[in-house]
mmCIF file of C-alpha atoms in Angstrom:
data_model
loop_
_atom_site.group_PDB
_atom_site.id
_atom_site.type_symbol
_atom_site.label_atom_id
_atom_site.label_comp_id
_atom_site.label_asym_id
_atom_site.label_seq_id
_atom_site.Cartn_x
_atom_site.Cartn_y
_atom_site.Cartn_z
ATOM 1 C CA UNK G 1 -8.609 0.908 -10.667
ATOM 2 C CA UNK G 2 -8.535 -2.838 -11.204
ATOM 3 C CA UNK G 3 -7.816 -4.652 -14.412
ATOM 4 C CA UNK G 4 -9.670 -7.670 -15.679
ATOM 5 C CA UNK G 5 -8.077 -10.726 -17.234
ATOM 6 C CA UNK G 6 -7.499 -10.485 -20.982
ATOM 7 C CA UNK G 7 -8.082 -13.729 -22.809
ATOM 8 C CA UNK G 8 -7.101 -14.480 -26.359
ATOM 9 C CA UNK G 9 -9.701 -15.686 -28.917
ATOM 10 C CA UNK G 10 -9.898 -19.405 -29.362
ATOM 11 C CA UNK G 11 -7.696 -20.554 -32.270
ATOM 12 C CA UNK G 12 -9.433 -22.127 -35.244
ATOM 13 C CA UNK G 13 -8.403 -25.778 -36.107
ATOM 14 C CA UNK G 14 -6.139 -26.252 -39.161
ATOM 15 C CA UNK G 15 -7.692 -27.379 -42.420
ATOM 16 C CA UNK G 16 -7.418 -31.063 -43.233
ATOM 17 C CA UNK G 17 -5.321 -31.994 -46.332
ATOM 18 C CA UNK G 18 -7.259 -33.165 -49.367
ATOM 19 C CA UNK G 19 -7.278 -36.965 -49.933
ATOM 20 C CA UNK G 20 -4.357 -38.273 -51.939
ATOM 21 C CA UNK G 21 -2.071 -35.326 -51.180
ATOM 22 C CA UNK G 22 0.584 -35.414 -48.539
ATOM 23 C CA UNK G 23 0.727 -32.484 -46.183
ATOM 24 C CA UNK G 24 4.285 -31.132 -46.568
ATOM 25 C CA UNK G 25 4.291 -28.782 -43.598
ATOM 26 C CA UNK G 26 2.132 -27.828 -40.618
ATOM 27 C CA UNK G 27 -0.719 -25.553 -41.523
ATOM 28 C CA UNK G 28 -0.184 -22.064 -39.982
ATOM 29 C CA UNK G 29 -2.378 -21.094 -37.067
ATOM 30 C CA UNK G 30 -4.434 -17.905 -37.567
ATOM 31 C CA UNK G 31 -3.138 -15.152 -35.284
ATOM 32 C CA UNK G 32 -4.930 -14.908 -31.984
ATOM 33 C CA UNK G 33 -6.746 -11.745 -31.355
ATOM 34 C CA UNK G 34 -6.788 -10.115 -27.993
ATOM 35 C CA UNK G 35 -10.163 -9.331 -26.601
ATOM 36 C CA UNK G 36 -10.730 -6.120 -24.768
ATOM 37 C CA UNK G 37 -9.953 -6.123 -21.039
ATOM 38 C CA UNK G 38 -12.871 -6.672 -18.740
ATOM 39 C CA UNK G 39 -14.378 -3.594 -17.187
ATOM 40 C CA UNK G 40 -12.489 -2.199 -14.215
ATOM 41 C CA UNK G 41 -13.716 -3.326 -10.853
ATOM 42 C CA UNK G 42 -15.620 -0.636 -9.062
ATOM 43 C CA UNK G 43 -16.024 0.121 -5.367
ATOM 44 C CA UNK G 44 -19.408 -0.889 -4.090
ATOM 45 C CA UNK G 45 -21.768 2.118 -3.627
ATOM 46 C CA UNK G 46 -21.551 3.380 -0.118
ATOM 47 C CA UNK G 47 -18.186 1.941 0.949
ATOM 48 C CA UNK G 48 -16.729 5.448 1.083
ATOM 49 C CA UNK G 49 -18.600 5.841 4.302
ATOM 50 C CA UNK G 50 -16.395 3.013 5.778
ATOM 51 C CA UNK G 51 -13.297 4.942 4.631
ATOM 52 C CA UNK G 52 -14.431 8.177 6.326
ATOM 53 C CA UNK G 53 -15.043 6.339 9.610
ATOM 54 C CA UNK G 54 -11.614 4.776 9.405
ATOM 55 C CA UNK G 55 -9.845 8.104 8.902
ATOM 56 C CA UNK G 56 -11.732 9.404 11.947
ATOM 57 C CA UNK G 57 -10.680 6.297 13.833
ATOM 58 C CA UNK G 58 -14.319 5.302 14.427
ATOM 59 C CA UNK G 59 -13.405 1.603 14.289
ATOM 60 C CA UNK G 60 -16.589 0.130 15.636
ATOM 61 C CA UNK G 61 -18.735 2.267 13.316
ATOM 62 C CA UNK G 62 -16.535 1.326 10.383
ATOM 63 C CA UNK G 63 -16.911 -2.383 11.082
ATOM 64 C CA UNK G 64 -20.700 -1.927 11.390
ATOM 65 C CA UNK G 65 -20.864 -0.007 8.066
ATOM 66 C CA UNK G 66 -18.702 -2.766 6.418
ATOM 67 C CA UNK G 67 -21.116 -5.536 7.433
ATOM 68 C CA UNK G 68 -23.395 -5.250 4.420
ATOM 69 C CA UNK G 69 -20.376 -5.621 2.032
ATOM 70 C CA UNK G 70 -18.790 -8.639 3.648
ATOM 71 C CA UNK G 71 -20.167 -11.118 1.140
ATOM 72 C CA UNK G 72 -17.771 -9.408 -1.386
ATOM 73 C CA UNK G 73 -14.683 -9.565 0.822
ATOM 74 C CA UNK G 74 -13.074 -12.335 -1.286
ATOM 75 C CA UNK G 75 -13.933 -10.920 -4.650
ATOM 76 C CA UNK G 76 -13.762 -7.116 -4.398
ATOM 77 C CA UNK G 77 -10.434 -5.393 -3.622
ATOM 78 C CA UNK G 78 -12.122 -2.369 -2.144
ATOM 79 C CA UNK G 79 -13.973 -4.469 0.404
ATOM 80 C CA UNK G 80 -10.967 -6.575 1.203
ATOM 81 C CA UNK G 81 -8.881 -3.419 1.658
ATOM 82 C CA UNK G 82 -11.469 -1.779 3.992
ATOM 83 C CA UNK G 83 -11.785 -4.996 5.958
ATOM 84 C CA UNK G 84 -7.966 -5.214 6.403
ATOM 85 C CA UNK G 85 -7.917 -1.609 7.586
ATOM 86 C CA UNK G 86 -10.616 -2.271 10.194
ATOM 87 C CA UNK G 87 -8.612 -5.227 11.447
ATOM 88 C CA UNK G 88 -5.522 -3.140 11.622
ATOM 89 C CA UNK G 89 -7.271 -0.555 13.805
ATOM 90 C CA UNK G 90 -8.463 -3.474 15.991
ATOM 91 C CA UNK G 91 -4.752 -4.489 16.257
ATOM 92 C CA UNK G 92 -5.408 -7.865 14.665
ATOM 93 C CA UNK G 93 -2.366 -7.472 12.539
ATOM 94 C CA UNK G 94 -2.047 -11.018 11.208
ATOM 95 C CA UNK G 95 -5.628 -11.027 9.952
ATOM 96 C CA UNK G 96 -5.194 -7.502 8.582
ATOM 97 C CA UNK G 97 -2.155 -8.629 6.616
ATOM 98 C CA UNK G 98 -4.131 -11.615 5.106
ATOM 99 C CA UNK G 99 -6.939 -9.269 3.956
ATOM 100 C CA UNK G 100 -4.599 -6.635 2.542
ATOM 101 C CA UNK G 101 -2.614 -9.267 0.658
ATOM 102 C CA UNK G 102 -5.909 -10.411 -0.792
ATOM 103 C CA UNK G 103 -6.752 -6.889 -1.842
ATOM 104 C CA UNK G 104 -3.299 -6.609 -3.513
ATOM 105 C CA UNK G 105 -3.870 -9.908 -5.296
ATOM 106 C CA UNK G 106 -7.269 -8.688 -6.588
ATOM 107 C CA UNK G 107 -5.798 -5.300 -7.646
ATOM 108 C CA UNK G 108 -2.124 -5.780 -8.489
ATOM 109 C CA UNK G 109 -1.996 -2.447 -10.331
ATOM 110 C CA UNK G 110 -3.493 -0.421 -7.503
ATOM 111 C CA UNK G 111 -0.981 1.143 -5.091
ATOM 112 C CA UNK G 112 -3.438 1.573 -2.165
ATOM 113 C CA UNK G 113 -3.436 -2.038 -0.845
ATOM 114 C CA UNK G 114 0.397 -2.051 -0.798
ATOM 115 C CA UNK G 115 0.500 1.223 1.198
ATOM 116 C CA UNK G 116 -1.918 -0.148 3.800
ATOM 117 C CA UNK G 117 -0.031 -3.476 3.885
ATOM 118 C CA UNK G 118 3.200 -1.570 4.501
ATOM 119 C CA UNK G 119 1.516 0.198 7.464
ATOM 120 C CA UNK G 120 0.554 -3.133 8.964
ATOM 121 C CA UNK G 121 4.125 -4.426 8.604
ATOM 122 C CA UNK G 122 5.301 -1.286 10.436
ATOM 123 C CA UNK G 123 2.908 -2.056 13.235
ATOM 124 C CA UNK G 124 4.484 -5.526 13.423
ATOM 125 C CA UNK G 125 8.031 -4.049 13.388
ATOM 126 C CA UNK G 126 8.765 -5.792 10.138
ATOM 127 C CA UNK G 127 10.647 -2.883 8.596
ATOM 128 C CA UNK G 128 12.054 -4.898 5.584
ATOM 129 C CA UNK G 129 8.672 -6.196 4.607
ATOM 130 C CA UNK G 130 7.239 -2.693 5.003
ATOM 131 C CA UNK G 131 9.842 -1.175 2.796
ATOM 132 C CA UNK G 132 9.155 -3.848 0.170
ATOM 133 C CA UNK G 133 5.423 -3.074 0.296
ATOM 134 C CA UNK G 134 6.041 0.685 -0.074
ATOM 135 C CA UNK G 135 8.309 0.082 -3.029
ATOM 136 C CA UNK G 136 5.602 -1.943 -4.636
ATOM 137 C CA UNK G 137 3.105 0.873 -3.988
ATOM 138 C CA UNK G 138 5.464 3.386 -5.601
ATOM 139 C CA UNK G 139 5.949 1.178 -8.659
ATOM 140 C CA UNK G 140 2.197 0.597 -9.067
ATOM 141 C CA UNK G 141 1.385 4.314 -8.634
ATOM 142 C CA UNK G 142 4.024 5.227 -11.237
ATOM 143 C CA UNK G 143 2.654 2.714 -13.651
ATOM 144 C CA UNK G 144 -0.944 3.604 -13.070
ATOM 145 C CA UNK G 145 -0.705 7.382 -13.098
ATOM 146 C CA UNK G 146 -3.484 9.754 -12.326
ATOM 147 C CA UNK G 147 -4.521 12.104 -9.608
ATOM 148 C CA UNK G 148 -5.177 9.669 -6.766
ATOM 149 C CA UNK G 149 -2.215 7.464 -7.673
ATOM 150 C CA UNK G 150 0.002 10.508 -7.026
ATOM 151 C CA UNK G 151 -1.275 10.687 -3.471
ATOM 152 C CA UNK G 152 -0.362 7.087 -2.762
ATOM 153 C CA UNK G 153 2.980 7.569 -4.476
ATOM 154 C CA UNK G 154 3.650 10.443 -2.156
ATOM 155 C CA UNK G 155 2.771 8.455 0.938
ATOM 156 C CA UNK G 156 5.012 5.571 -0.231
ATOM 157 C CA UNK G 157 7.937 8.039 -0.844
ATOM 158 C CA UNK G 158 7.375 9.453 2.673
ATOM 159 C CA UNK G 159 7.452 6.034 4.254
ATOM 160 C CA UNK G 160 10.646 5.232 2.255
ATOM 161 C CA UNK G 161 12.144 8.425 3.745
ATOM 162 C CA UNK G 162 12.295 10.099 0.419
ATOM 163 C CA UNK G 163 10.985 13.277 1.960
ATOM 164 C CA UNK G 164 11.742 15.893 -0.662
ATOM 165 C CA UNK G 165 10.265 13.689 -3.366
ATOM 166 C CA UNK G 166 7.232 12.982 -1.169
ATOM 167 C CA UNK G 167 6.591 16.742 -0.592
ATOM 168 C CA UNK G 168 6.833 17.424 -4.295
ATOM 169 C CA UNK G 169 4.536 14.515 -5.228
ATOM 170 C CA UNK G 170 1.954 15.391 -2.621
ATOM 171 C CA UNK G 171 1.851 18.986 -3.546
ATOM 172 C CA UNK G 172 1.077 17.977 -7.097
ATOM 173 C CA UNK G 173 -1.563 15.390 -6.117
ATOM 174 C CA UNK G 174 -4.909 16.625 -7.238
ATOM 175 C CA UNK G 175 -7.013 13.996 -5.378
ATOM 176 C CA UNK G 176 -6.885 11.825 -2.297
ATOM 177 C CA UNK G 177 -9.331 9.476 -0.588
ATOM 178 C CA UNK G 178 -10.369 12.564 1.472
ATOM 179 C CA UNK G 179 -9.173 16.188 0.599
ATOM 180 C CA UNK G 180 -7.740 16.788 4.062
ATOM 181 C CA UNK G 181 -5.314 13.941 3.668
ATOM 182 C CA UNK G 182 -3.056 15.857 1.309
ATOM 183 C CA UNK G 183 -2.118 18.602 3.794
ATOM 184 C CA UNK G 184 -2.116 15.959 6.532
ATOM 185 C CA UNK G 185 0.476 13.900 4.775
ATOM 186 C CA UNK G 186 2.566 16.938 3.811
ATOM 187 C CA UNK G 187 2.467 17.952 7.494
ATOM 188 C CA UNK G 188 3.599 14.552 8.624
ATOM 189 C CA UNK G 189 6.419 14.595 6.129
ATOM 190 C CA UNK G 190 7.498 18.017 7.375
ATOM 191 C CA UNK G 191 7.499 16.614 10.881
ATOM 192 C CA UNK G 192 9.695 13.776 9.792
ATOM 193 C CA UNK G 193 12.068 16.345 8.320
ATOM 194 C CA UNK G 194 11.920 18.229 11.724
ATOM 195 C CA UNK G 195 10.588 21.290 10.002
ATOM 196 C CA UNK G 196 8.214 21.949 12.857
ATOM 197 C CA UNK G 197 6.665 25.274 11.832
ATOM 198 C CA UNK G 198 5.812 24.046 8.306
ATOM 199 C CA UNK G 199 4.457 20.819 9.814
ATOM 200 C CA UNK G 200 2.168 22.674 12.231
ATOM 201 C CA UNK G 201 0.913 24.915 9.448
ATOM 202 C CA UNK G 202 -0.032 21.947 7.148
ATOM 203 C CA UNK G 203 -1.577 19.933 9.981
ATOM 204 C CA UNK G 204 -3.678 22.902 11.071
ATOM 205 C CA UNK G 205 -4.871 23.235 7.458
ATOM 206 C CA UNK G 206 -5.844 19.581 7.497
ATOM 207 C CA UNK G 207 -7.797 20.076 10.727
ATOM 208 C CA UNK G 208 -9.583 23.055 9.304
ATOM 209 C CA UNK G 209 -10.695 20.934 6.432
ATOM 210 C CA UNK G 210 -11.681 17.936 8.622
ATOM 211 C CA UNK G 211 -11.846 18.439 12.357
ATOM 212 C CA UNK G 212 -12.325 14.625 12.872
ATOM 213 C CA UNK G 213 -8.953 13.604 11.482
ATOM 214 C CA UNK G 214 -7.615 12.023 14.609
ATOM 215 C CA UNK G 215 -3.937 11.624 13.734
ATOM 216 C CA UNK G 216 -3.643 15.229 12.555
ATOM 217 C CA UNK G 217 -3.986 16.277 16.282
ATOM 218 C CA UNK G 218 -1.377 13.718 17.367
ATOM 219 C CA UNK G 219 1.241 14.920 14.897
ATOM 220 C CA UNK G 220 0.435 18.552 15.419
ATOM 221 C CA UNK G 221 0.755 17.891 19.190
ATOM 222 C CA UNK G 222 4.312 16.555 18.572
ATOM 223 C CA UNK G 223 5.142 19.742 16.676
ATOM 224 C CA UNK G 224 3.731 21.938 19.428
ATOM 225 C CA UNK G 225 5.997 20.126 21.875
ATOM 226 C CA UNK G 226 9.073 20.896 19.697
ATOM 227 C CA UNK G 227 7.961 24.539 19.344
ATOM 228 C CA UNK G 228 7.569 24.894 23.075
ATOM 229 C CA UNK G 229 3.826 25.520 22.900
ATOM 230 C CA UNK G 230 2.776 23.465 25.916
ATOM 231 C CA UNK G 231 -0.810 24.622 26.141
ATOM 232 C CA UNK G 232 -1.392 23.796 22.489
ATOM 233 C CA UNK G 233 0.372 20.463 22.972
ATOM 234 C CA UNK G 234 -1.949 19.475 25.769
ATOM 235 C CA UNK G 235 -5.064 20.528 23.733
ATOM 236 C CA UNK G 236 -3.992 18.540 20.664
ATOM 237 C CA UNK G 237 -3.064 15.387 22.609
ATOM 238 C CA UNK G 238 -6.295 15.458 24.605
ATOM 239 C CA UNK G 239 -8.260 15.861 21.397
ATOM 240 C CA UNK G 240 -6.381 12.951 19.872
ATOM 241 C CA UNK G 241 -7.184 10.766 22.819
ATOM 242 C CA UNK G 242 -10.771 11.737 22.715
ATOM 243 C CA UNK G 243 -11.016 10.716 19.065
ATOM 244 C CA UNK G 244 -8.811 7.669 19.130
ATOM 245 C CA UNK G 245 -8.494 6.325 22.697
ATOM 246 C CA UNK G 246 -7.534 2.854 21.498
ATOM 247 C CA UNK G 247 -4.982 3.851 18.802
ATOM 248 C CA UNK G 248 -1.436 2.380 19.142
ATOM 249 C CA UNK G 249 -0.074 5.848 19.829
ATOM 250 C CA UNK G 250 -2.540 6.547 22.677
ATOM 251 C CA UNK G 251 -0.129 5.381 25.367
ATOM 252 C CA UNK G 252 2.615 7.640 24.079
ATOM 253 C CA UNK G 253 0.152 10.549 24.011
ATOM 254 C CA UNK G 254 -0.730 9.824 27.652
ATOM 255 C CA UNK G 255 2.909 9.671 28.619
ATOM 256 C CA UNK G 256 3.586 13.088 26.975
ATOM 257 C CA UNK G 257 0.643 14.629 28.822
ATOM 258 C CA UNK G 258 1.799 13.258 32.176
ATOM 259 C CA UNK G 259 5.250 14.649 31.543
ATOM 260 C CA UNK G 260 3.927 18.090 30.692
ATOM 261 C CA UNK G 261 1.315 18.275 33.408
ATOM 262 C CA UNK G 262 3.411 17.118 36.319
#
């Protein structure tokens, strides 16, 4: 959640000395009192529908759904973040970076904008900047605490190649932007560890929870290839391409299918 700016109470002016007496020392200022932080910024009602479309890689539908929130894009971190993610899926990486940096500025204590910013840097092959963003995400998640922060901490650890820590963190995460994302991220982490059977099991679980999670099919397809399950590999890659034909990994998926089928 986002934190408001905390302002101190205005100081009272010092009392004037009485006529005829010399003021020997400066009058002490009364201590300033901190006012309560402003209420945490909240996501606009209905913006979760944009998130769902993004996870399903329904980019055009996500942009359409975002339209009614665009007047808040410079003031609300949730809108700025969703806009940045739409732009990332449209492969407008420079614009996506700008919007996600704005989201991080509006929500410096929220790990989510830093995770998505790191993903954009990876798309741009800026590995050093990506690592920096994921480290900031991990720091913010650790400081914030809570069920959803644990999910973003696990993703950041995964991207920083801290795989055992990521598995432990994700297994303990009680909440994610969508429930299927927890087994999905665990499955991806297992794939990075080359633990193919465990990866396939977790990714299958994610697909059972949400059959529209496009990238779950892509990563499960990669595990099927390693496990020698060619028929399942073809089915998963074809499903991925049907759901996300314009994804950056689409060309690799097509190349894998050509190699298997010829």
